[in-house]
């Protein structure tokens, strides 16, 4: 008679395998969410629609139709901004203006300081007036200074994408952690995998989703620029966008660890706001600083080395060629060091707070364990 053997004990999960299982769970839950899919589609359509609108606006001729007598508009005929119709006399030119066939007429007049006069119906085109006016010679000490409007738009673009992505993918980490504590599922999870592995899986899963969405938007933007013939923007925009993606990756990991630690301090969803507030400030303040101080080179230089604002400030400086070749590497190294330190700190808070139910755990008690 054979003696029955005891069933083999299940092999313990490795750290990498356990982290990836948690990451798959996070990714699957978000991908199956209709809200996530709808928001992604809306973002894609908004990006492509915006670029398409830019292409249509830039490709529109915007020409000003004018009538000219003799050689009054010889200098304007060579410009693509004006469509010149030659007429034989002033009466013909005035008739075209009255009928609306042309926006204005240019006629030679020796009494005028510029040698020509402009005839219009109700108001003369400002561009035509400026083109035919006598202007003083202007010498710029800094001819390559970046346009403030372009800097503002770029800061708004990078800052808004980073802030919205960080909030959209970071807040669910906090919600998931609080939900697991509130339903006591965390006790079952911790019996199977260590807290640090659980934290790593949550951070990895949401980072993959966030970076994937960012890369999708970048790809849509590039396709839109190519389709609309805005290749010049693509050539100047390519390197800063790639740096933005790299900085975003590590910047989001930094924030994700903070979001997870914030969730572990409370046991109810209604208490999460108090612990989330500092993290939300660290996510939003850099965005507003870049917007308000984008024209200040000193402030932008400092912000490009601060871990929470570097993902936005450094690509802007690179776009306007204000940073040396080594500066993004130095800022990235500082961001990596901050990322490692925050992950270790967040893991300690997370590990010490997960099984504490009831009242909110203070940061001091979480660190002390």
Coordinates of C-alpha atoms in Angstrom, one line a residue:
X1 CA 0.0 0.0 0.0
X2 CA 1.5 3.3 -1.1
X3 CA 1.6 6.3 1.1
X4 CA 0.0 9.4 -0.4
X5 CA 2.5 12.2 -0.9
X6 CA 1.7 15.7 0.2
X7 CA 0.8 18.1 -2.6
X8 CA 3.7 20.2 -3.8
X9 CA 3.7 23.7 -2.4
X10 CA 3.2 26.4 -5.0
X11 CA 6.5 28.0 -6.0
X12 CA 6.8 31.6 -4.6
X13 CA 6.6 34.4 -7.2
X14 CA 9.7 36.1 -8.1
X15 CA 9.9 39.9 -7.5
X16 CA 9.8 40.7 -11.2
X17 CA 7.0 38.2 -11.9
X18 CA 4.9 39.5 -9.0
X19 CA 5.4 43.1 -10.0
X20 CA 4.4 42.4 -13.6
X21 CA 1.2 40.5 -12.5
X22 CA 0.2 43.5 -10.5
X23 CA 1.0 45.8 -13.5
X24 CA -1.0 43.6 -15.8
X25 CA -4.0 43.9 -13.4
X26 CA -3.7 47.7 -13.3
X27 CA -3.4 47.9 -17.1
X28 CA -6.2 45.6 -17.8
X29 CA -8.5 47.4 -15.4
X30 CA -7.9 50.8 -17.0
X31 CA -8.0 49.5 -20.6
X32 CA -11.4 47.9 -20.0
X33 CA -12.7 51.2 -18.5
X34 CA -15.0 53.1 -20.9
X35 CA -14.0 56.4 -19.3
X36 CA -10.3 55.8 -20.2
X37 CA -11.0 54.8 -23.8
X38 CA -13.4 57.7 -24.4
X39 CA -10.9 60.2 -22.9
X40 CA -8.1 58.8 -25.0
X41 CA -10.2 59.1 -28.2
X42 CA -11.1 62.7 -27.3
X43 CA -7.4 63.6 -26.7
X44 CA -6.4 62.0 -30.0
X45 CA -9.1 63.9 -31.9
X46 CA -8.3 67.1 -30.1
X47 CA -4.6 66.9 -31.0
X48 CA -5.2 65.9 -34.6
X49 CA -7.9 68.5 -35.0
X50 CA -5.7 71.2 -33.6
X51 CA -2.8 70.4 -35.9
X52 CA -5.2 70.2 -38.9
X53 CA -6.6 73.6 -38.0
X54 CA -3.0 75.0 -37.8
X55 CA -2.3 73.5 -41.2
X56 CA -5.4 75.0 -42.8
X57 CA -4.7 78.4 -41.2
X58 CA -1.1 78.4 -42.4
X59 CA -1.9 77.1 -45.9
X60 CA -4.6 79.7 -46.5
X61 CA -3.3 82.2 -49.0
X62 CA -4.4 85.3 -47.0
X63 CA -3.6 87.4 -50.1
X64 CA -4.9 91.0 -50.4
X65 CA -6.3 91.8 -53.8
X66 CA -5.4 95.3 -55.0
X67 CA -5.7 97.3 -58.1
X68 CA -2.7 99.3 -59.4
X69 CA -2.2 102.0 -62.0
X70 CA 1.0 101.8 -63.9
X71 CA 4.0 100.8 -61.8
X72 CA 2.6 102.0 -58.5
X73 CA 2.6 98.4 -57.0
X74 CA 5.7 97.0 -58.7
X75 CA 7.3 96.3 -55.3
X76 CA 4.2 94.4 -54.1
X77 CA 3.7 92.3 -57.2
X78 CA 6.7 90.1 -56.2
X79 CA 5.1 89.3 -52.9
X80 CA 2.8 86.3 -52.4
X81 CA 0.7 88.4 -50.0
X82 CA -0.8 90.5 -52.7
X83 CA -2.7 89.8 -55.8
X84 CA -2.2 92.8 -58.1
X85 CA -4.6 93.8 -60.9
X86 CA -3.3 96.4 -63.3
X87 CA -5.7 99.0 -64.5
X88 CA -5.3 102.0 -66.9
X89 CA -6.5 104.8 -64.8
X90 CA -7.8 106.0 -61.4
X91 CA -11.5 105.7 -62.4
X92 CA -11.1 102.0 -63.2
X93 CA -9.3 101.4 -59.9
X94 CA -12.0 103.2 -58.0
X95 CA -14.7 101.2 -59.8
X96 CA -13.0 97.9 -58.7
X97 CA -12.8 99.1 -55.1
X98 CA -16.5 100.1 -55.1
X99 CA -17.6 96.8 -56.6
X100 CA -15.6 94.8 -54.0
X101 CA -13.5 93.1 -56.7
X102 CA -10.4 94.4 -54.9
X103 CA -9.8 95.5 -51.3
X104 CA -7.8 98.6 -52.2
X105 CA -6.1 100.4 -55.1
X106 CA -2.6 101.9 -55.3
X107 CA -2.1 104.9 -57.4
X108 CA 1.0 107.0 -58.1
X109 CA 0.8 110.5 -56.6
X110 CA 3.8 112.9 -56.5
X111 CA 2.3 114.9 -53.7
X112 CA 2.4 111.9 -51.3
X113 CA 5.6 111.4 -49.2
X114 CA 5.8 107.8 -50.4
X115 CA 4.9 108.6 -54.0
X116 CA 1.7 106.6 -53.9
X117 CA -1.8 106.8 -52.4
X118 CA -4.1 104.0 -51.3
X119 CA -7.8 104.1 -52.2
X120 CA -10.1 101.9 -50.1
X121 CA -13.9 101.8 -49.5
X122 CA -14.4 102.0 -45.8
X123 CA -10.9 101.1 -44.4
X124 CA -7.5 100.3 -45.9
X125 CA -5.9 97.0 -45.3
X126 CA -3.4 97.5 -42.5
X127 CA -0.8 95.2 -44.0
X128 CA -0.9 97.2 -47.3
X129 CA -0.5 100.5 -45.4
X130 CA 2.4 99.1 -43.5
X131 CA 4.1 97.8 -46.6
X132 CA 3.9 101.1 -48.4
X133 CA 4.8 103.2 -45.3
X134 CA 8.3 104.7 -44.7
X135 CA 9.7 103.0 -41.6
X136 CA 13.0 103.7 -39.8
X137 CA 15.8 101.2 -39.9
X138 CA 15.7 98.9 -36.9
X139 CA 18.8 97.1 -35.4
X140 CA 18.2 94.4 -32.9
X141 CA 20.8 93.6 -30.3
X142 CA 19.3 90.1 -29.8
X143 CA 17.9 89.2 -33.2
X144 CA 17.3 85.6 -32.3
X145 CA 15.4 86.2 -29.1
X146 CA 12.4 83.8 -28.9
X147 CA 8.9 85.1 -29.4
X148 CA 7.0 85.3 -26.1
X149 CA 3.8 84.1 -27.7
X150 CA 5.6 80.9 -29.0
X151 CA 7.1 80.4 -25.6
X152 CA 3.8 80.8 -23.9
X153 CA 2.1 78.3 -26.3
X154 CA 4.8 75.7 -25.9
X155 CA 4.8 76.0 -22.1
X156 CA 1.0 75.7 -22.2
X157 CA 1.3 72.6 -24.4
X158 CA 4.0 70.7 -22.5
X159 CA 2.7 71.8 -19.1
X160 CA -0.9 70.9 -19.7
X161 CA 0.0 67.5 -21.1
X162 CA 2.3 66.6 -18.2
X163 CA -0.1 67.9 -15.5
X164 CA -3.2 66.2 -17.0
X165 CA -1.4 62.9 -17.6
X166 CA 0.1 62.9 -14.1
X167 CA -3.3 63.6 -12.5
X168 CA -5.3 61.2 -14.8
X169 CA -3.0 58.3 -14.2
X170 CA -1.7 59.2 -10.7
X171 CA -5.1 59.7 -9.0
X172 CA -6.3 56.1 -9.8
X173 CA -3.2 54.8 -8.0
X174 CA -4.4 56.5 -4.8
X175 CA -8.0 55.4 -5.4
X176 CA -6.9 51.8 -6.0
X177 CA -4.8 51.6 -2.8
X178 CA -7.5 53.1 -0.6
X179 CA -10.1 50.7 -2.1
X180 CA -7.9 47.7 -1.4
X181 CA -7.5 48.9 2.3
X182 CA -11.2 49.7 2.7
X183 CA -12.3 46.3 1.4
X184 CA -9.5 44.5 3.3
X185 CA -8.3 42.9 0.0
X186 CA -4.9 44.3 0.8
X187 CA -4.6 41.6 3.5
X188 CA -5.0 38.9 0.9
X189 CA -2.6 40.5 -1.5
X190 CA 0.1 40.9 1.1
X191 CA -0.2 37.3 2.0
X192 CA 0.9 36.5 -1.6
X193 CA 3.3 39.2 -2.5
X194 CA 5.4 41.7 -0.5
X195 CA 4.2 45.3 -0.2
X196 CA 7.2 46.7 -2.2
X197 CA 6.4 44.3 -5.1
X198 CA 2.7 45.5 -5.0
X199 CA 3.9 49.1 -5.1
X200 CA 6.3 48.4 -8.0
X201 CA 3.5 46.7 -10.0
X202 CA 1.1 49.6 -9.5
X203 CA 3.8 52.2 -10.5
X204 CA 4.9 50.1 -13.5
X205 CA 1.3 49.5 -14.8
X206 CA 0.2 53.1 -14.6
X207 CA 3.6 54.4 -16.0
X208 CA 3.2 52.1 -19.0
X209 CA -0.3 53.4 -19.6
X210 CA 0.7 57.1 -19.2
X211 CA 3.7 56.8 -21.4
X212 CA 1.8 54.9 -24.0
X213 CA -0.8 57.6 -24.2
X214 CA 1.9 60.3 -24.4
X215 CA 3.6 58.4 -27.2
X216 CA 0.3 57.9 -29.0
X217 CA -0.4 61.7 -28.9
X218 CA 3.2 62.4 -30.1
X219 CA 2.7 60.0 -33.0
X220 CA -0.7 61.5 -33.9
X221 CA 0.9 65.0 -33.8
X222 CA 3.8 64.0 -36.1
X223 CA 1.4 62.3 -38.5
X224 CA -0.8 65.4 -38.5
X225 CA 2.2 67.7 -39.2
X226 CA 3.3 65.5 -42.1
X227 CA -0.2 65.3 -43.6
X228 CA -0.7 69.0 -43.4
X229 CA 2.7 69.8 -44.8
X230 CA 4.1 71.4 -41.7
X231 CA 7.4 69.6 -41.9
X232 CA 9.4 72.7 -40.8
X233 CA 7.6 72.5 -37.4
X234 CA 8.3 68.8 -37.2
X235 CA 12.1 69.3 -37.7
X236 CA 12.4 71.9 -35.0
X237 CA 9.9 70.2 -32.6
X238 CA 11.3 66.6 -32.8
X239 CA 14.2 66.7 -30.4
X240 CA 12.4 68.6 -27.6
X241 CA 9.4 66.3 -27.9
X242 CA 11.6 63.2 -27.5
X243 CA 13.3 64.8 -24.4
X244 CA 9.9 65.6 -23.1
X245 CA 8.9 61.9 -23.4
X246 CA 12.1 60.8 -21.5
X247 CA 11.7 63.4 -18.7
X248 CA 8.0 62.5 -18.5
X249 CA 8.8 58.8 -17.9
X250 CA 10.9 59.4 -14.8
X251 CA 8.9 62.4 -13.7
X252 CA 5.7 60.3 -13.6
X253 CA 7.4 57.5 -11.8
X254 CA 8.5 60.1 -9.1
X255 CA 4.9 61.3 -8.8
X256 CA 3.4 57.8 -9.0
X257 CA 5.3 56.7 -5.9
X258 CA 4.0 59.7 -4.1
X259 CA 0.4 59.0 -5.2
X260 CA 0.7 55.4 -3.9
X261 CA 2.2 56.5 -0.6
X262 CA -0.6 59.1 -0.2
X263 CA -3.3 56.4 -0.7
X264 CA -1.7 54.1 1.9
X265 CA -2.1 56.7 4.7
X266 CA -5.9 56.5 4.7
X267 CA -8.6 53.7 4.8
X268 CA -11.5 55.6 3.3
X269 CA -12.0 57.3 0.0
X270 CA -13.4 60.4 1.7
X271 CA -10.2 60.9 3.6
X272 CA -7.9 60.7 0.6
X273 CA -8.3 64.4 -0.2
X274 CA -6.1 65.5 2.7
X275 CA -3.2 63.3 1.7
X276 CA -3.6 63.9 -2.0
X277 CA -3.4 67.7 -1.7
X278 CA 0.4 68.1 -1.3
X279 CA 1.0 65.7 -4.3
X280 CA -1.5 67.7 -6.4
X281 CA 0.3 70.9 -5.5
X282 CA 3.6 69.4 -6.6
X283 CA 2.0 68.4 -9.8
X284 CA 0.3 71.7 -10.6
X285 CA 2.7 74.4 -9.3
X286 CA 5.5 73.6 -11.8
X287 CA 2.9 74.0 -14.7
X288 CA 1.9 77.5 -13.5
X289 CA 5.5 78.5 -12.8
X290 CA 6.5 77.7 -16.4
X291 CA 3.5 79.6 -17.8
X292 CA 4.0 82.7 -15.6
X293 CA 7.8 82.8 -15.7
X294 CA 8.5 81.4 -19.1
X295 CA 10.1 84.6 -20.3
X296 CA 12.5 84.8 -17.4
X297 CA 15.7 82.9 -18.4
X298 CA 17.0 82.6 -14.8
X299 CA 13.8 81.2 -13.4
X300 CA 13.5 78.8 -16.4
X301 CA 17.1 77.6 -15.8
X302 CA 16.3 76.8 -12.2
X303 CA 13.0 75.1 -13.1
X304 CA 14.7 72.9 -15.6
X305 CA 16.7 71.3 -12.8
X306 CA 13.9 71.0 -10.2
X307 CA 12.6 67.4 -10.5
X308 CA 8.9 68.3 -10.6
X309 CA 9.2 71.0 -13.2
X310 CA 12.2 69.7 -15.3
X311 CA 9.9 67.6 -17.6
X312 CA 8.3 70.9 -18.8
X313 CA 11.0 73.5 -18.4
X314 CA 14.0 71.6 -20.0
X315 CA 12.2 70.7 -23.3
X316 CA 11.2 74.4 -23.7
X317 CA 14.8 75.6 -23.2
X318 CA 15.9 73.0 -25.7
X319 CA 13.4 74.1 -28.3
X320 CA 14.7 77.7 -28.1
X321 CA 18.3 76.5 -28.0
X322 CA 18.9 78.0 -24.6
X323 CA 20.4 74.9 -23.0
X324 CA 23.9 73.6 -23.5
X325 CA 24.3 70.0 -24.7
X326 CA 25.1 68.7 -21.2
X327 CA 22.3 70.4 -19.4
X328 CA 19.5 67.9 -20.2
X329 CA 21.8 65.1 -19.2
X330 CA 22.6 66.7 -15.9
X331 CA 18.9 67.5 -15.2
X332 CA 18.0 63.9 -16.1
X333 CA 20.6 62.5 -13.7
X334 CA 19.2 64.7 -11.0
X335 CA 15.7 63.6 -11.8
X336 CA 16.8 59.9 -11.7
X337 CA 18.4 60.4 -8.3
X338 CA 15.3 62.1 -7.0
X339 CA 13.2 59.3 -8.5
X340 CA 15.2 56.6 -6.7
X341 CA 15.0 58.5 -3.4
X342 CA 11.3 59.1 -3.7
X343 CA 10.6 55.4 -4.6
X344 CA 12.5 54.3 -1.5
X345 CA 10.7 56.8 0.7
X346 CA 7.3 56.0 -0.8
X347 CA 7.9 52.3 -0.4
X348 CA 8.7 52.8 3.3
X349 CA 5.5 54.8 3.8
X350 CA 3.5 52.4 1.7
X351 CA 4.9 49.3 3.6
X352 CA 4.3 50.7 7.0
X353 CA 0.8 52.0 6.4
X354 CA -1.0 49.4 4.4
X355 CA -2.3 47.3 7.3
X356 CA -3.1 50.3 9.5
X357 CA -6.9 50.7 9.4
X358 CA -9.2 53.3 10.8
X359 CA -7.9 56.8 11.4
X360 CA -5.5 58.5 9.0
X361 CA -1.9 57.5 9.5
X362 CA 0.4 60.5 10.1
X363 CA 3.5 60.9 7.9
X364 CA 5.7 60.7 11.1
X365 CA 4.2 57.4 12.1
X366 CA 4.4 56.0 8.6
X367 CA 8.1 56.8 8.4
X368 CA 8.8 55.5 11.8
X369 CA 6.9 52.3 11.2

